[in-house]
Amino acid sequence: MSLYEGAQNKLSNRNHNRGILHADFDAFYAAVEQRDFPELRNKPVVVGGSPSRRGVVASASYESRKFGIKSAMAMSTAVRKCPEAVVVSPRFVVYREVSRQVMEVFRDITPLVEPLSLDEAYLDVTHLIADDITPPQIARNLKQKVRSKLGLTISVGVGSSKSVAKIASSINKPDGLTIVRPGGEIPFLYPLPVEVLWGIGPKTSAKLHLLSINTVEDLASQPLEILSGIFGSNATHIKEISNGIDITPVITQRERKSISSETTLLVDTSDVEDLNEIVMRLSGDVAESLLKKNMRGRTVKLKLKRSDFTVVTRQKTIPEKVQISSEIAESALELLNLELENSHEKYRLIGVGVSGFATSENLQDEMQLRFAGL
Ligand code: TTP
Ligand code: CA
């Protein structure tokens, strides 16, 4: 059996029917500047610090890259390479807002979005796949939505894993769409230079070239001992991703563990009806946020601050994920009544929150259980 067949067999032994997208803005900061200031369009725009103050290039428009300008380069070098370059100061507040907007566009497609930075995210669309809905179609739709809603282009890679999707999005920029069909991972990866792999920077790639390891295929065919000498405990992972094997899940909401709403009362109260009403209102607020983000959670939490400022929290984990107001309120009210049964305190602050959100893995499990009729 050839190395190729061996790797392919290994690949098919794993669950490789996933549809993962990696989306990345093209020349993010520079593209936002060109969008907002039409006079900058089609010009070599470089966003970053001033050349006279030892600034560096944060983002270089594709027009400026023709002159050899790259991000992280000293701005003085950039200006030397291209004297007509237009140097623009960054507007971080705007980029953060554009980032928030693009993540919303992604989350309109699936809740399984894992942001990697302001301008990049993985989307797991496996659960959307149907006879007439394929990951490439979803990717085309995504690109079109970003263009029409934000006036910016993204490059998208489609593959069966995060690492394949990320490499795919990077090799055909700007405005790229690169599709690696299931089973096509090895023919796609093997001819590429080792630099495409996540975590192989200039230092590591120099070491690899000294050993005549230039392509992903060269890397994939190395014995593990050689790779351990270079990558340490990461060697197995590097060998696996060189062979298109990567089962790491898309992890949502890394930055956000819960969605909650709380209110401080004008007058402290122990009135059961008042407290019930407040909990219901807060449950409604939380439900609204969850619905907007298309998220559901499994744990409902109630937070109460007593008049003496001590804080009590009570939480309940339920078998079905909740999203709507009545479901959240049901658990939150139960928690409130548990607290009130044993207390004659007055309260000054009430909060309701939901956590325990979907990850791609548990959503997959859920889909499978559903298919199995459980
Ligand atoms: P990148 O995605 O690395 O670059 P990019 O979006 O400008 O270009 P590409 O088309 O190649 O994806 O980084 C995203 C943004 O992060 C970039 O626009 C500016 C910021 N950034 C820095 O501020 N400093 C840096 O060194 C890098 C690499 C990026
Ligand atoms: Ca980018």
PDB file of C-alpha atoms in Angstrom, residues 34-183:
ATOM      1  CA  GLN A  34     -10.753  51.835   0.682  1.00  0.00           C
ATOM      2  CA  ARG A  35     -14.453  51.161   1.237  1.00  0.00           C
ATOM      3  CA  ASP A  36     -14.975  54.234   3.427  1.00  0.00           C
ATOM      4  CA  PHE A  37     -12.763  56.603   1.407  1.00  0.00           C
ATOM      5  CA  PRO A  38     -13.407  56.031  -2.328  1.00  0.00           C
ATOM      6  CA  GLU A  39     -10.399  58.166  -3.269  1.00  0.00           C
ATOM      7  CA  LEU A  40      -8.219  55.360  -1.852  1.00  0.00           C
ATOM      8  CA  ARG A  41      -9.662  52.686  -4.135  1.00  0.00           C
ATOM      9  CA  ASN A  42      -7.256  51.078  -6.618  1.00  0.00           C
ATOM     10  CA  LYS A  43      -4.368  52.802  -4.804  1.00  0.00           C
ATOM     11  CA  PRO A  44      -1.484  51.174  -2.899  1.00  0.00           C
ATOM     12  CA  VAL A  45      -2.888  51.760   0.605  1.00  0.00           C
ATOM     13  CA  VAL A  46      -0.891  50.824   3.684  1.00  0.00           C
ATOM     14  CA  VAL A  47      -2.475  50.992   7.141  1.00  0.00           C
ATOM     15  CA  GLY A  48      -0.137  51.383  10.091  1.00  0.00           C
ATOM     16  CA  GLY A  49       2.135  53.670  12.048  1.00  0.00           C
ATOM     17  CA  SER A  50       3.899  56.620  10.501  1.00  0.00           C
ATOM     18  CA  PRO A  51       7.274  55.914   8.781  1.00  0.00           C
ATOM     19  CA  SER A  52       8.907  58.751  10.730  1.00  0.00           C
ATOM     20  CA  ARG A  53       7.876  57.186  14.044  1.00  0.00           C
ATOM     21  CA  ARG A  54       9.181  53.696  13.351  1.00  0.00           C
ATOM     22  CA  GLY A  55       5.693  52.491  12.539  1.00  0.00           C
ATOM     23  CA  VAL A  56       5.008  49.063  11.043  1.00  0.00           C
ATOM     24  CA  VAL A  57       2.574  47.904   8.375  1.00  0.00           C
ATOM     25  CA  ALA A  58      -0.583  46.411   9.873  1.00  0.00           C
ATOM     26  CA  SER A  59      -2.387  45.834   6.585  1.00  0.00           C
ATOM     27  CA  ALA A  60      -1.369  46.306   2.968  1.00  0.00           C
ATOM     28  CA  SER A  61      -3.892  46.632   0.123  1.00  0.00           C
ATOM     29  CA  TYR A  62      -3.406  44.179  -2.728  1.00  0.00           C
ATOM     30  CA  GLU A  63      -2.296  47.078  -4.968  1.00  0.00           C
ATOM     31  CA  SER A  64       0.575  47.774  -2.539  1.00  0.00           C
ATOM     32  CA  ARG A  65       1.588  44.104  -2.314  1.00  0.00           C
ATOM     33  CA  LYS A  66       2.722  44.222  -5.959  1.00  0.00           C
ATOM     34  CA  PHE A  67       5.578  46.400  -4.709  1.00  0.00           C
ATOM     35  CA  GLY A  68       6.601  43.794  -2.149  1.00  0.00           C
ATOM     36  CA  ILE A  69       4.896  45.454   0.811  1.00  0.00           C
ATOM     37  CA  LYS A  70       3.819  43.005   3.513  1.00  0.00           C
ATOM     38  CA  SER A  71       2.286  43.254   6.955  1.00  0.00           C
ATOM     39  CA  ALA A  72       4.685  43.563   9.912  1.00  0.00           C
ATOM     40  CA  MET A  73       7.231  45.286   7.643  1.00  0.00           C
ATOM     41  CA  ALA A  74       8.706  48.600   8.851  1.00  0.00           C
ATOM     42  CA  MET A  75       6.671  51.421   7.359  1.00  0.00           C
ATOM     43  CA  SER A  76       9.888  53.147   6.282  1.00  0.00           C
ATOM     44  CA  THR A  77      10.768  50.054   4.195  1.00  0.00           C
ATOM     45  CA  ALA A  78       7.281  50.007   2.718  1.00  0.00           C
ATOM     46  CA  VAL A  79       7.514  53.637   1.640  1.00  0.00           C
ATOM     47  CA  ARG A  80      10.939  52.992   0.140  1.00  0.00           C
ATOM     48  CA  LYS A  81       9.556  50.084  -1.889  1.00  0.00           C
ATOM     49  CA  CYS A  82       6.618  52.162  -3.064  1.00  0.00           C
ATOM     50  CA  PRO A  83       7.016  55.941  -2.705  1.00  0.00           C
ATOM     51  CA  GLU A  84       3.471  56.583  -3.981  1.00  0.00           C
ATOM     52  CA  ALA A  85       1.964  54.389  -1.204  1.00  0.00           C
ATOM     53  CA  VAL A  86      -0.825  56.105   0.748  1.00  0.00           C
ATOM     54  CA  VAL A  87      -0.137  55.625   4.463  1.00  0.00           C
ATOM     55  CA  VAL A  88      -3.298  55.632   6.575  1.00  0.00           C
ATOM     56  CA  SER A  89      -3.599  55.555  10.382  1.00  0.00           C
ATOM     57  CA  PRO A  90      -5.675  52.694  11.740  1.00  0.00           C
ATOM     58  CA  ARG A  91      -9.233  53.260  12.991  1.00  0.00           C
ATOM     59  CA  PHE A  92      -9.578  50.392  15.447  1.00  0.00           C
ATOM     60  CA  VAL A  93     -13.095  51.326  16.586  1.00  0.00           C
ATOM     61  CA  VAL A  94     -14.344  50.978  13.004  1.00  0.00           C
ATOM     62  CA  TYR A  95     -12.559  47.633  12.457  1.00  0.00           C
ATOM     63  CA  ARG A  96     -14.054  46.244  15.650  1.00  0.00           C
ATOM     64  CA  GLU A  97     -17.520  47.245  14.521  1.00  0.00           C
ATOM     65  CA  VAL A  98     -17.009  45.706  11.053  1.00  0.00           C
ATOM     66  CA  SER A  99     -15.804  42.558  12.792  1.00  0.00           C
ATOM     67  CA  ARG A 100     -18.927  42.434  14.931  1.00  0.00           C
ATOM     68  CA  GLN A 101     -21.055  42.856  11.798  1.00  0.00           C
ATOM     69  CA  VAL A 102     -19.327  40.102   9.851  1.00  0.00           C
ATOM     70  CA  MET A 103     -19.608  37.661  12.758  1.00  0.00           C
ATOM     71  CA  GLU A 104     -23.367  38.425  12.799  1.00  0.00           C
ATOM     72  CA  VAL A 105     -23.543  37.570   9.076  1.00  0.00           C
ATOM     73  CA  PHE A 106     -21.749  34.291   9.835  1.00  0.00           C
ATOM     74  CA  ARG A 107     -24.061  33.530  12.758  1.00  0.00           C
ATOM     75  CA  ASP A 108     -27.092  34.125  10.546  1.00  0.00           C
ATOM     76  CA  ILE A 109     -25.922  31.049   8.654  1.00  0.00           C
ATOM     77  CA  THR A 110     -24.959  28.848  11.613  1.00  0.00           C
ATOM     78  CA  PRO A 111     -24.498  29.317  15.369  1.00  0.00           C
ATOM     79  CA  LEU A 112     -21.318  27.225  15.075  1.00  0.00           C
ATOM     80  CA  VAL A 113     -18.924  30.104  14.472  1.00  0.00           C
ATOM     81  CA  GLU A 114     -15.445  30.195  16.001  1.00  0.00           C
ATOM     82  CA  PRO A 115     -13.803  33.604  15.583  1.00  0.00           C
ATOM     83  CA  LEU A 116     -10.005  33.384  15.345  1.00  0.00           C
ATOM     84  CA  SER A 117      -9.355  37.099  15.235  1.00  0.00           C
ATOM     85  CA  LEU A 118     -11.236  40.232  14.211  1.00  0.00           C
ATOM     86  CA  ASP A 119     -11.251  39.187  10.563  1.00  0.00           C
ATOM     87  CA  GLU A 120     -11.277  35.393  10.530  1.00  0.00           C
ATOM     88  CA  ALA A 121     -13.601  32.628  11.633  1.00  0.00           C
ATOM     89  CA  TYR A 122     -14.397  28.970  11.209  1.00  0.00           C
ATOM     90  CA  LEU A 123     -17.970  27.924  10.514  1.00  0.00           C
ATOM     91  CA  ASP A 124     -19.198  24.366  10.930  1.00  0.00           C
ATOM     92  CA  VAL A 125     -22.024  23.861   8.422  1.00  0.00           C
ATOM     93  CA  THR A 126     -22.221  20.053   8.654  1.00  0.00           C
ATOM     94  CA  HIS A 127     -25.692  20.143  10.158  1.00  0.00           C
ATOM     95  CA  LEU A 128     -26.986  22.231   7.229  1.00  0.00           C
ATOM     96  CA  ILE A 129     -25.930  19.765   4.528  1.00  0.00           C
ATOM     97  CA  ALA A 130     -28.856  18.305   2.567  1.00  0.00           C
ATOM     98  CA  ASP A 131     -29.430  16.949  -0.947  1.00  0.00           C
ATOM     99  CA  ASP A 132     -29.799  20.440  -2.325  1.00  0.00           C
ATOM    100  CA  ILE A 133     -27.542  22.300   0.152  1.00  0.00           C
ATOM    101  CA  THR A 134     -23.793  21.793  -0.101  1.00  0.00           C
ATOM    102  CA  PRO A 135     -20.905  23.496   1.726  1.00  0.00           C
ATOM    103  CA  PRO A 136     -19.661  25.164  -1.516  1.00  0.00           C
ATOM    104  CA  GLN A 137     -23.121  26.675  -2.034  1.00  0.00           C
ATOM    105  CA  ILE A 138     -23.169  27.902   1.548  1.00  0.00           C
ATOM    106  CA  ALA A 139     -19.713  29.422   0.997  1.00  0.00           C
ATOM    107  CA  ARG A 140     -20.834  31.251  -2.164  1.00  0.00           C
ATOM    108  CA  ASN A 141     -23.869  32.551  -0.340  1.00  0.00           C
ATOM    109  CA  LEU A 142     -21.660  33.713   2.537  1.00  0.00           C
ATOM    110  CA  LYS A 143     -19.323  35.642   0.237  1.00  0.00           C
ATOM    111  CA  GLN A 144     -22.255  37.286  -1.496  1.00  0.00           C
ATOM    112  CA  LYS A 145     -23.898  38.284   1.802  1.00  0.00           C
ATOM    113  CA  VAL A 146     -20.691  39.821   3.139  1.00  0.00           C
ATOM    114  CA  ARG A 147     -20.251  41.762  -0.077  1.00  0.00           C
ATOM    115  CA  SER A 148     -23.811  43.085  -0.161  1.00  0.00           C
ATOM    116  CA  LYS A 149     -24.158  43.826   3.577  1.00  0.00           C
ATOM    117  CA  LEU A 150     -20.656  45.104   4.317  1.00  0.00           C
ATOM    118  CA  GLY A 151     -19.208  46.112   0.943  1.00  0.00           C
ATOM    119  CA  LEU A 152     -16.097  43.997   1.564  1.00  0.00           C
ATOM    120  CA  THR A 153     -14.651  40.784   0.158  1.00  0.00           C
ATOM    121  CA  ILE A 154     -13.696  37.650   2.053  1.00  0.00           C
ATOM    122  CA  SER A 155     -11.795  34.596   0.908  1.00  0.00           C
ATOM    123  CA  VAL A 156     -13.344  31.302   1.886  1.00  0.00           C
ATOM    124  CA  GLY A 157     -11.921  27.813   2.123  1.00  0.00           C
ATOM    125  CA  VAL A 158     -14.203  24.782   2.241  1.00  0.00           C
ATOM    126  CA  GLY A 159     -13.010  21.451   3.568  1.00  0.00           C
ATOM    127  CA  SER A 160     -13.653  18.528   5.866  1.00  0.00           C
ATOM    128  CA  SER A 161     -11.600  19.977   8.725  1.00  0.00           C
ATOM    129  CA  LYS A 162     -10.452  23.262  10.185  1.00  0.00           C
ATOM    130  CA  SER A 163      -6.870  22.967   8.982  1.00  0.00           C
ATOM    131  CA  VAL A 164      -7.832  22.087   5.397  1.00  0.00           C
ATOM    132  CA  ALA A 165     -10.390  24.914   5.280  1.00  0.00           C
ATOM    133  CA  LYS A 166      -7.858  27.426   6.628  1.00  0.00           C
ATOM    134  CA  ILE A 167      -5.214  26.468   4.100  1.00  0.00           C
ATOM    135  CA  ALA A 168      -7.814  26.531   1.322  1.00  0.00           C
ATOM    136  CA  SER A 169      -8.888  30.086   2.159  1.00  0.00           C
ATOM    137  CA  SER A 170      -5.292  31.321   2.160  1.00  0.00           C
ATOM    138  CA  ILE A 171      -4.108  30.064  -1.202  1.00  0.00           C
ATOM    139  CA  ASN A 172      -6.450  31.964  -3.472  1.00  0.00           C
ATOM    140  CA  LYS A 173      -6.704  35.519  -2.219  1.00  0.00           C
ATOM    141  CA  PRO A 174      -8.268  38.043  -2.659  1.00  0.00           C
ATOM    142  CA  ASP A 175     -11.964  37.226  -3.137  1.00  0.00           C
ATOM    143  CA  GLY A 176     -11.111  33.528  -3.333  1.00  0.00           C
ATOM    144  CA  LEU A 177     -13.244  30.436  -2.980  1.00  0.00           C
ATOM    145  CA  THR A 178     -11.283  27.193  -2.716  1.00  0.00           C
ATOM    146  CA  ILE A 179     -13.135  23.939  -2.333  1.00  0.00           C
ATOM    147  CA  VAL A 180     -11.507  20.730  -1.160  1.00  0.00           C
ATOM    148  CA  ARG A 181     -13.987  17.926  -1.580  1.00  0.00           C
ATOM    149  CA  PRO A 182     -14.085  15.026   0.922  1.00  0.00           C
ATOM    150  CA  GLY A 183     -11.398  12.573  -0.141  1.00  0.00           C
TER     151      GLY A 183
END
